[in-house]
Amino acid sequence: MPDASIPIERPFALKALNGLGSLIQRSGLAPSALDADRILDRAERTSGFEFRDSMMREGLGRLATSLEDEARLNTFGRFALRSTVQRAADSRHHVERAFAEHSGILDETIRAPVFIIGMPRTGTTILHALLNLDRNHRAPLSWECLLPHPAPGPDDYEDNDRIDTVRREFDRIFHLVPDFRKKHYMTADSPQECLAITALNFTSFQFIAQAYLPDYHDWFVNADQERNLRWHRRFLQFLQSGGVRRPRWLLKSPVHLMRLRALFAVYPDAKVVMTHRHPSRIVPSTASLVSSMRSLYSDHEDTTRTGREHFYVWALYYARFLRDRRELDCEEQIVDILFDDFAQDQMNVVDSIYARFGWELHPGDRARMEAFVRDERRGKHGTHEYSLEQIGVTPAEIEREYAEYLDFLESLR
């Protein structure tokens, strides 16, 4: 029996569907395995465009193999992730067709983008949403990462059928995973993480958050992240080509921790906002969030295994970050934020960021930020409870594995 030290809620409808699917599979009618070539062939037919990229193809192949061999997907998971993967391939082909037909897209200028990075559960999601209320910022939104083509224009940026489609899909997730909303802020038109962009390159942590994929992660963590982020830049150029242009792109992903060198290679003028919190709070909270998501796709989610996995994963990512930060001459482009300061006074932290980078905050944008802080108060959708004990990690292990980062954290106080 998988460990259930982190409580996982599954509604009756989901359990019934997966039970029926198990009966069907035992009868010998299991659905066909995921096949990378078949997925790409279908994407070509859907888009009317033939496209091959070696990194994308390798990532898709490794992902498909891990999903089949390691994830132990339930019926819902098998059909949902098959649909997710196919949609990503279709979207990538549509975007690449747009590049082929409109070469000027690659002339779009991406100037001094802002990246919010830091380990999960350090306030990055709310900070991303807050800063996106500045009229000078544009974040990639959930719906335009999931259904990007055609590039949104000024007339349909805030109201279109794609937003409605993604809103319905998110509502189903919240219904199927009742405790997800209290762990993670997410709406169809809210700022989306960069992992949704790199998912279109099949070189993304998104899939690792959805399923247990150790072999895929081993490949991902050693993949060419500079090449991966060059696709990321192309995607921003595509979105911008629709005519919705603002002075600064506002981007976010904790995974940038492990590719800071690649980030500055692709975006040498980037600004980085780094959030910090003690790992003893971050690791179990992250494991709890990931376990909630994985439990949607597999009936064999082992929360202790997930906890140990993320205990080591984020220690590795932080070690890379600290190494790269020491070796790169980029301190003037980074501002450090302590989670406790942000939790206590969000707007004071916002002001410190603007002061550091020499930005001005329009009074109307400040008013919208303050209203957002009041509306999205902590615990609005319920309290997210978690502890190291739930994932089988001890404080002594945290102190040992994260020792270098803890010394760095202490230097910020």
Short mmCIF file of C-alpha atoms in Angstrom, two decimals:
data_model
loop_
_atom_site.label_atom_id
_atom_site.label_comp_id
_atom_site.label_asym_id
_atom_site.label_seq_id
_atom_site.Cartn_x
_atom_site.Cartn_y
_atom_site.Cartn_z
CA MET A 1 0.00 0.00 0.00
CA PRO A 2 1.35 3.46 -0.82
CA ASP A 3 2.01 5.69 2.14
CA ALA A 4 -0.71 8.25 2.87
CA SER A 5 0.99 10.45 5.43
CA ILE A 6 -0.04 13.49 3.37
CA PRO A 7 -3.84 13.27 3.12
CA ILE A 8 -5.09 12.96 -0.46
CA GLU A 9 -8.74 13.60 -1.29
CA ARG A 10 -10.30 11.80 -4.26
CA PRO A 11 -13.98 12.37 -5.13
CA PHE A 12 -16.22 9.38 -5.72
CA ALA A 13 -16.60 10.09 -9.45
CA LEU A 14 -12.84 9.91 -10.01
CA LYS A 15 -12.52 6.67 -8.03
CA ALA A 16 -15.44 5.13 -9.93
CA LEU A 17 -13.96 6.08 -13.32
CA ASN A 18 -10.57 4.63 -12.44
CA GLY A 19 -12.16 1.48 -11.05
CA LEU A 20 -14.03 0.94 -14.30
CA GLY A 21 -10.86 1.57 -16.26
CA SER A 22 -9.01 -1.08 -14.24
CA LEU A 23 -11.70 -3.64 -15.06
CA ILE A 24 -11.45 -2.80 -18.76
CA GLN A 25 -7.65 -3.17 -18.72
CA ARG A 26 -7.86 -6.52 -16.96
CA SER A 27 -10.17 -7.69 -19.74
CA GLY A 28 -7.36 -7.08 -22.24
CA LEU A 29 -8.71 -3.86 -23.74
CA ALA A 30 -5.97 -1.54 -22.47
CA PRO A 31 -5.46 1.65 -24.55
CA SER A 32 -2.44 1.79 -26.84
CA ALA A 33 0.85 3.01 -25.43
CA LEU A 34 2.01 6.58 -25.94
CA ASP A 35 4.15 6.74 -29.06
CA ALA A 36 6.21 9.84 -29.88
CA ASP A 37 6.13 9.35 -33.65
CA ARG A 38 2.36 8.90 -33.65
CA ILE A 39 1.92 12.06 -31.57
CA LEU A 40 4.10 14.10 -33.93
CA ASP A 41 2.41 12.69 -37.03
CA ARG A 42 -0.98 13.71 -35.66
CA ALA A 43 0.35 17.19 -34.81
CA GLU A 44 1.53 17.55 -38.40
CA ARG A 45 -1.89 16.59 -39.73
CA THR A 46 -3.68 18.93 -37.30
CA SER A 47 -1.46 21.92 -38.07
CA GLY A 48 -0.84 21.19 -41.73
CA PHE A 49 2.85 21.76 -41.08
CA GLU A 50 5.79 19.37 -40.96
CA PHE A 51 8.25 20.21 -38.20
CA ARG A 52 11.04 18.32 -36.47
CA ASP A 53 13.35 19.48 -33.70
CA SER A 54 15.85 17.07 -32.17
CA MET A 55 15.56 18.33 -28.59
CA MET A 56 11.79 18.38 -28.69
CA ARG A 57 11.73 14.91 -30.26
CA GLU A 58 14.11 13.44 -27.69
CA GLY A 59 12.20 15.00 -24.81
CA LEU A 60 8.89 13.70 -26.11
CA GLY A 61 10.33 10.22 -26.60
CA ARG A 62 11.77 10.10 -23.10
CA LEU A 63 8.58 11.51 -21.63
CA ALA A 64 6.41 8.94 -23.39
CA THR A 65 8.64 6.09 -22.19
CA SER A 66 8.61 7.31 -18.59
CA LEU A 67 4.85 7.78 -18.60
CA GLU A 68 4.42 4.21 -19.81
CA ASP A 69 7.08 2.56 -17.66
CA GLU A 70 7.20 4.55 -14.42
CA ALA A 71 4.11 6.68 -13.81
CA ARG A 72 1.58 3.86 -13.14
CA LEU A 73 -1.20 6.02 -14.56
CA ASN A 74 -4.82 5.37 -13.72
CA THR A 75 -7.56 5.53 -16.35
CA PHE A 76 -8.10 9.27 -15.95
CA GLY A 77 -4.36 9.91 -15.92
CA ARG A 78 -3.73 7.92 -19.07
CA PHE A 79 -6.36 9.78 -21.08
CA ALA A 80 -5.70 13.21 -19.51
CA LEU A 81 -1.92 13.14 -19.98
CA ARG A 82 -2.27 11.70 -23.48
CA SER A 83 -4.46 14.70 -24.26
CA THR A 84 -1.99 17.08 -22.58
CA VAL A 85 0.95 15.75 -24.56
CA GLN A 86 -0.94 15.82 -27.85
CA ARG A 87 -2.16 19.36 -27.25
CA ALA A 88 1.42 20.49 -26.55
CA ALA A 89 2.64 18.90 -29.78
CA ASP A 90 -0.23 20.43 -31.75
CA SER A 91 0.39 23.88 -30.26
CA ARG A 92 4.13 23.72 -30.97
CA HIS A 93 3.46 22.84 -34.61
CA HIS A 94 0.99 25.71 -34.99
CA VAL A 95 3.51 28.16 -33.50
CA GLU A 96 6.32 26.87 -35.72
CA ARG A 97 4.06 27.24 -38.74
CA ALA A 98 3.53 30.88 -37.77
CA PHE A 99 7.33 31.38 -37.66
CA ALA A 100 7.67 29.81 -41.11
CA GLU A 101 4.93 31.97 -42.60
CA HIS A 102 5.89 35.23 -40.86
CA SER A 103 9.67 35.51 -40.54
CA GLY A 104 9.32 38.97 -39.00
CA ILE A 105 8.18 37.41 -35.73
CA LEU A 106 11.81 36.72 -34.90
CA ASP A 107 12.52 40.47 -35.16
CA GLU A 108 10.36 41.10 -32.08
CA THR A 109 12.49 42.64 -29.33
CA ILE A 110 12.55 41.12 -25.84
CA ARG A 111 14.15 43.75 -23.62
CA ALA A 112 15.18 43.37 -19.93
CA PRO A 113 12.65 40.68 -18.94
CA VAL A 114 11.97 40.12 -15.25
CA PHE A 115 12.28 36.60 -13.82
CA ILE A 116 10.84 35.68 -10.42
CA ILE A 117 12.69 32.62 -9.17
CA GLY A 118 13.06 30.79 -5.88
CA MET A 119 12.03 27.47 -4.46
CA PRO A 120 8.33 26.60 -4.58
CA ARG A 121 6.15 27.82 -1.72
CA THR A 122 8.14 31.03 -1.18
CA GLY A 123 5.48 33.46 -2.40
CA THR A 124 6.50 33.47 -6.06
CA THR A 125 3.02 32.82 -7.44
CA ILE A 126 1.36 35.68 -5.57
CA LEU A 127 4.29 38.01 -6.27
CA HIS A 128 4.01 37.14 -9.98
CA ALA A 129 0.29 37.94 -9.95
CA LEU A 130 0.90 41.20 -8.06
CA LEU A 131 3.60 42.54 -10.36
CA ASN A 132 1.51 41.61 -13.39
CA LEU A 133 -0.96 44.31 -12.31
CA ASP A 134 1.62 46.92 -13.35
CA ARG A 135 0.66 48.18 -16.81
CA ASN A 136 4.35 48.02 -17.79
CA HIS A 137 4.46 44.25 -17.30
CA ARG A 138 3.16 41.38 -19.37
CA ALA A 139 3.20 37.84 -18.07
CA PRO A 140 2.35 34.82 -20.22
CA LEU A 141 -1.12 33.78 -19.06
CA SER A 142 -2.35 30.26 -18.41
CA TRP A 143 -4.71 30.17 -21.36
CA GLU A 144 -2.22 31.54 -23.89
CA CYS A 145 0.37 28.93 -22.91
CA LEU A 146 -2.14 26.08 -23.21
CA LEU A 147 -3.84 27.37 -26.38
CA PRO A 148 -1.36 29.87 -27.85
CA HIS A 149 -2.30 29.94 -31.52
CA PRO A 150 -3.11 32.39 -32.96
CA ALA A 151 -1.07 34.94 -31.03
CA PRO A 152 -3.55 37.04 -29.04
CA GLY A 153 -4.20 40.60 -30.21
CA PRO A 154 -5.43 43.70 -28.38
CA ASP A 155 -9.05 42.96 -29.33
CA ASP A 156 -9.24 39.42 -27.95
CA TYR A 157 -6.55 39.39 -25.27
CA GLU A 158 -8.99 39.64 -22.36
CA ASP A 159 -12.05 37.88 -23.79
CA ASN A 160 -12.05 34.90 -26.15
CA ASP A 161 -13.22 31.30 -26.41
CA ARG A 162 -9.82 29.94 -25.42
CA ILE A 163 -10.03 31.61 -22.00
CA ASP A 164 -13.46 30.04 -21.46
CA THR A 165 -12.14 26.61 -22.47
CA VAL A 166 -9.23 26.74 -20.02
CA ARG A 167 -11.47 28.10 -17.25
CA ARG A 168 -13.73 25.05 -17.60
CA GLU A 169 -10.69 22.74 -17.55
CA PHE A 170 -9.35 24.33 -14.36
CA ASP A 171 -12.77 24.05 -12.71
CA ARG A 172 -12.68 20.30 -13.40
CA ILE A 173 -9.23 20.04 -11.79
CA PHE A 174 -10.46 21.83 -8.67
CA HIS A 175 -13.42 19.45 -8.53
CA LEU A 176 -11.28 16.35 -8.97
CA VAL A 177 -8.54 17.51 -6.57
CA PRO A 178 -10.53 19.30 -3.85
CA ASP A 179 -7.50 20.46 -1.84
CA PHE A 180 -5.48 21.80 -4.79
CA ARG A 181 -6.88 25.34 -4.71
CA LYS A 182 -5.80 25.97 -1.14
CA LYS A 183 -2.25 24.92 -2.07
CA HIS A 184 -1.80 26.84 -5.32
CA TYR A 185 -3.30 29.99 -6.85
CA MET A 186 -4.35 29.33 -10.46
CA THR A 187 -6.93 30.79 -12.84
CA ALA A 188 -7.33 30.70 -16.63
CA ASP A 189 -6.22 34.32 -16.98
CA SER A 190 -3.60 34.38 -14.23
CA PRO A 191 0.15 34.56 -14.97
CA GLN A 192 1.59 31.17 -15.87
CA GLU A 193 4.99 29.71 -15.02
CA CYS A 194 7.70 29.24 -17.61
CA LEU A 195 7.34 25.47 -17.25
CA ALA A 196 4.21 25.72 -19.39
CA ILE A 197 6.33 27.29 -22.14
CA THR A 198 9.09 24.69 -21.96
CA ALA A 199 6.39 21.99 -21.94
CA LEU A 200 5.90 22.86 -25.62
CA ASN A 201 9.54 21.80 -26.05
CA PHE A 202 8.93 18.63 -23.97
CA THR A 203 11.84 19.67 -21.77
CA SER A 204 9.91 20.75 -18.71
CA PHE A 205 9.43 20.21 -15.00
CA GLN A 206 5.68 20.40 -15.63
CA PHE A 207 5.49 16.70 -16.42
CA ILE A 208 7.54 15.81 -13.34
CA ALA A 209 4.98 17.65 -11.21
CA GLN A 210 2.18 15.64 -12.82
CA ALA A 211 3.65 12.13 -12.57
CA TYR A 212 6.50 10.15 -11.03
CA LEU A 213 9.07 10.14 -13.84
CA PRO A 214 12.58 9.55 -12.42
CA ASP A 215 14.20 8.60 -15.74
CA TYR A 216 12.70 11.61 -17.49
CA HIS A 217 13.91 13.87 -14.69
CA ASP A 218 17.44 12.46 -14.94
CA TRP A 219 17.41 13.43 -18.62
CA PHE A 220 15.77 16.80 -18.01
CA VAL A 221 18.19 17.97 -15.35
CA ASN A 222 21.14 17.31 -17.70
CA ALA A 223 19.51 18.62 -20.89
CA ASP A 224 20.83 21.68 -22.74
CA GLN A 225 18.98 24.38 -20.81
CA GLU A 226 20.38 27.21 -22.90
CA ARG A 227 18.82 25.65 -25.98
CA ASN A 228 15.61 25.10 -24.01
CA LEU A 229 15.46 28.79 -23.06
CA ARG A 230 16.13 29.84 -26.64
CA TRP A 231 12.83 28.16 -27.47
CA HIS A 232 11.38 30.05 -24.48
CA ARG A 233 12.51 33.35 -26.03
CA ARG A 234 11.05 32.42 -29.41
CA PHE A 235 7.71 31.73 -27.76
CA LEU A 236 7.67 35.17 -26.12
CA GLN A 237 8.38 36.68 -29.54
CA PHE A 238 5.44 34.72 -30.96
CA LEU A 239 3.04 35.92 -28.25
CA GLN A 240 4.25 39.50 -28.64
CA SER A 241 3.77 39.38 -32.42
CA GLY A 242 -0.02 39.54 -31.97
CA GLY A 243 0.30 43.18 -30.98
CA VAL A 244 0.03 43.03 -27.18
CA ARG A 245 3.35 44.69 -26.32
CA ARG A 246 4.47 46.12 -23.00
CA PRO A 247 7.88 47.36 -21.83
CA ARG A 248 8.80 44.30 -19.77
CA TRP A 249 8.00 40.59 -19.84
CA LEU A 250 7.29 39.23 -16.36
CA LEU A 251 8.28 35.59 -15.99
CA LYS A 252 8.46 33.02 -13.23
CA SER A 253 9.69 29.53 -12.46
CA PRO A 254 11.45 27.92 -9.51
CA VAL A 255 13.20 25.67 -12.03
CA HIS A 256 15.30 28.63 -13.19
CA LEU A 257 17.26 27.97 -10.01
CA MET A 258 19.17 25.23 -11.75
CA ARG A 259 19.76 27.12 -15.01
CA LEU A 260 20.81 30.62 -13.99
CA ARG A 261 23.81 30.47 -16.32
CA ALA A 262 21.55 29.55 -19.26
CA LEU A 263 19.06 32.27 -18.30
CA PHE A 264 21.67 35.02 -18.47
CA ALA A 265 23.16 33.55 -21.66
CA VAL A 266 19.80 33.87 -23.42
CA TYR A 267 18.63 37.03 -21.61
CA PRO A 268 21.82 38.94 -20.68
CA ASP A 269 19.85 42.03 -19.59
CA ALA A 270 17.37 40.10 -17.41
CA LYS A 271 16.36 41.22 -13.93
CA VAL A 272 15.93 38.46 -11.33
CA VAL A 273 13.79 38.56 -8.18
CA MET A 274 14.91 35.76 -5.87
CA THR A 275 12.62 34.63 -3.04
CA HIS A 276 13.91 32.77 0.01
CA ARG A 277 12.47 30.62 2.80
CA HIS A 278 13.80 27.93 5.12
CA PRO A 279 13.83 24.55 3.32
CA SER A 280 12.13 22.86 6.29
CA ARG A 281 9.00 24.78 5.27
CA ILE A 282 9.47 24.55 1.53
CA VAL A 283 10.19 20.86 1.00
CA PRO A 284 7.08 19.36 2.69
CA SER A 285 4.82 22.04 1.22
CA THR A 286 6.17 21.36 -2.28
CA ALA A 287 5.80 17.61 -1.80
CA SER A 288 2.22 18.10 -0.66
CA LEU A 289 1.37 20.17 -3.75
CA VAL A 290 3.03 17.70 -6.12
CA SER A 291 1.37 14.72 -4.40
CA SER A 292 -2.03 16.34 -4.83
CA MET A 293 -1.42 16.77 -8.55
CA ARG A 294 0.09 13.32 -9.09
CA SER A 295 -2.79 11.67 -7.22
CA LEU A 296 -5.10 12.90 -9.96
CA TYR A 297 -3.23 10.81 -12.53
CA SER A 298 -2.15 7.77 -10.50
CA ASP A 299 -3.75 5.68 -7.75
CA HIS A 300 -0.27 4.71 -6.58
CA GLU A 301 1.00 8.08 -5.42
CA ASP A 302 3.44 7.49 -2.57
CA THR A 303 3.71 10.73 -0.63
CA THR A 304 6.79 9.70 1.31
CA ARG A 305 8.57 8.83 -1.94
CA THR A 306 7.55 12.19 -3.38
CA GLY A 307 8.80 13.94 -0.25
CA ARG A 308 12.22 12.26 -0.41
CA GLU A 309 12.41 12.91 -4.15
CA HIS A 310 11.83 16.65 -3.78
CA PHE A 311 14.08 16.83 -0.75
CA TYR A 312 16.97 15.85 -3.05
CA VAL A 313 15.75 17.55 -6.24
CA TRP A 314 15.64 21.06 -4.79
CA ALA A 315 18.90 20.57 -2.92
CA LEU A 316 20.50 19.81 -6.30
CA TYR A 317 18.85 22.82 -7.93
CA TYR A 318 19.99 25.15 -5.16
CA ALA A 319 23.55 23.87 -5.32
CA ARG A 320 23.61 24.72 -9.04
CA PHE A 321 22.17 28.15 -8.35
CA LEU A 322 24.72 29.03 -5.71
CA ARG A 323 27.56 27.82 -7.94
CA ASP A 324 26.36 29.82 -10.94
CA ARG A 325 25.68 32.93 -8.88
CA ARG A 326 29.22 32.84 -7.48
CA GLU A 327 30.73 32.50 -10.95
CA LEU A 328 28.56 35.03 -12.81
CA ASP A 329 28.98 38.78 -12.49
CA CYS A 330 25.26 39.48 -12.09
CA GLU A 331 24.62 40.77 -8.55
CA GLU A 332 23.33 44.12 -9.82
CA GLN A 333 20.63 42.24 -11.71
CA ILE A 334 19.36 40.22 -8.72
CA VAL A 335 17.26 41.29 -5.76
CA ASP A 336 16.72 38.91 -2.81
CA ILE A 337 13.39 38.71 -0.95
CA LEU A 338 12.73 36.89 2.32
CA PHE A 339 9.41 35.05 2.43
CA ASP A 340 8.67 36.22 5.98
CA ASP A 341 9.02 39.85 4.87
CA PHE A 342 6.71 39.24 1.92
CA ALA A 343 4.08 37.43 4.04
CA GLN A 344 4.08 40.29 6.53
CA ASP A 345 3.81 43.19 4.06
CA GLN A 346 3.50 42.42 0.36
CA MET A 347 3.39 46.03 -0.80
CA ASN A 348 6.50 46.97 1.16
CA VAL A 349 8.36 44.21 -0.69
CA VAL A 350 6.96 45.43 -4.01
CA ASP A 351 8.27 48.92 -3.21
CA SER A 352 11.74 47.52 -2.41
CA ILE A 353 11.87 45.76 -5.80
CA TYR A 354 10.85 48.93 -7.64
CA ALA A 355 13.43 50.97 -5.76
CA ARG A 356 16.20 48.48 -6.55
CA PHE A 357 15.49 48.41 -10.28
CA GLY A 358 14.58 52.08 -10.64
CA TRP A 359 10.97 51.47 -11.70
CA GLU A 360 7.98 53.73 -11.05
CA LEU A 361 4.63 52.35 -9.89
CA HIS A 362 1.59 54.17 -11.25
CA PRO A 363 -0.95 55.06 -8.51
CA GLY A 364 -3.71 53.18 -10.32
CA ASP A 365 -1.56 50.05 -10.54
CA ARG A 366 -0.72 50.34 -6.83
CA ALA A 367 -4.43 50.50 -6.02
CA ARG A 368 -5.06 47.34 -8.04
CA MET A 369 -2.21 45.56 -6.27
CA GLU A 370 -3.54 46.55 -2.87
CA ALA A 371 -7.02 45.31 -3.82
CA PHE A 372 -5.52 42.00 -4.98
CA VAL A 373 -3.69 41.56 -1.67
CA ARG A 374 -6.96 42.08 0.22
CA ASP A 375 -8.90 39.70 -2.03
CA GLU A 376 -6.32 36.91 -2.19
CA ARG A 377 -5.61 36.90 1.53
CA ARG A 378 -3.66 33.95 2.82
CA GLY A 379 -5.87 30.94 3.52
CA LYS A 380 -8.76 32.23 1.41
CA HIS A 381 -9.33 28.75 -0.04
CA GLY A 382 -8.42 26.90 3.14
CA THR A 383 -5.25 26.31 5.12
CA HIS A 384 -2.46 24.24 3.65
CA GLU A 385 -1.06 22.05 6.43
CA TYR A 386 2.24 20.19 6.04
CA SER A 387 5.27 19.03 8.02
CA LEU A 388 8.62 17.28 7.57
CA GLU A 389 7.28 14.31 9.50
CA GLN A 390 4.63 13.73 6.84
CA ILE A 391 7.28 13.07 4.21
CA GLY A 392 9.77 11.15 6.34
CA VAL A 393 12.47 13.85 6.38
CA THR A 394 14.16 15.01 9.57
CA PRO A 395 15.36 18.52 10.48
CA ALA A 396 18.90 17.14 10.71
CA GLU A 397 18.71 15.96 7.09
CA ILE A 398 17.56 19.41 6.00
CA GLU A 399 20.43 21.03 7.86
CA ARG A 400 22.92 18.67 6.23
CA GLU A 401 21.65 18.61 2.64
CA TYR A 402 20.91 22.35 2.45
CA ALA A 403 23.86 23.53 4.55
CA GLU A 404 25.36 25.78 1.88
CA TYR A 405 22.04 27.42 1.10
CA LEU A 406 21.25 27.90 4.80
CA ASP A 407 24.55 29.74 5.20
CA PHE A 408 23.60 31.94 2.23
CA LEU A 409 20.13 32.51 3.69
CA GLU A 410 21.63 33.57 7.01
CA SER A 411 23.79 36.13 5.20
CA LEU A 412 20.63 37.86 3.94
CA ARG A 413 19.16 38.46 7.39
#
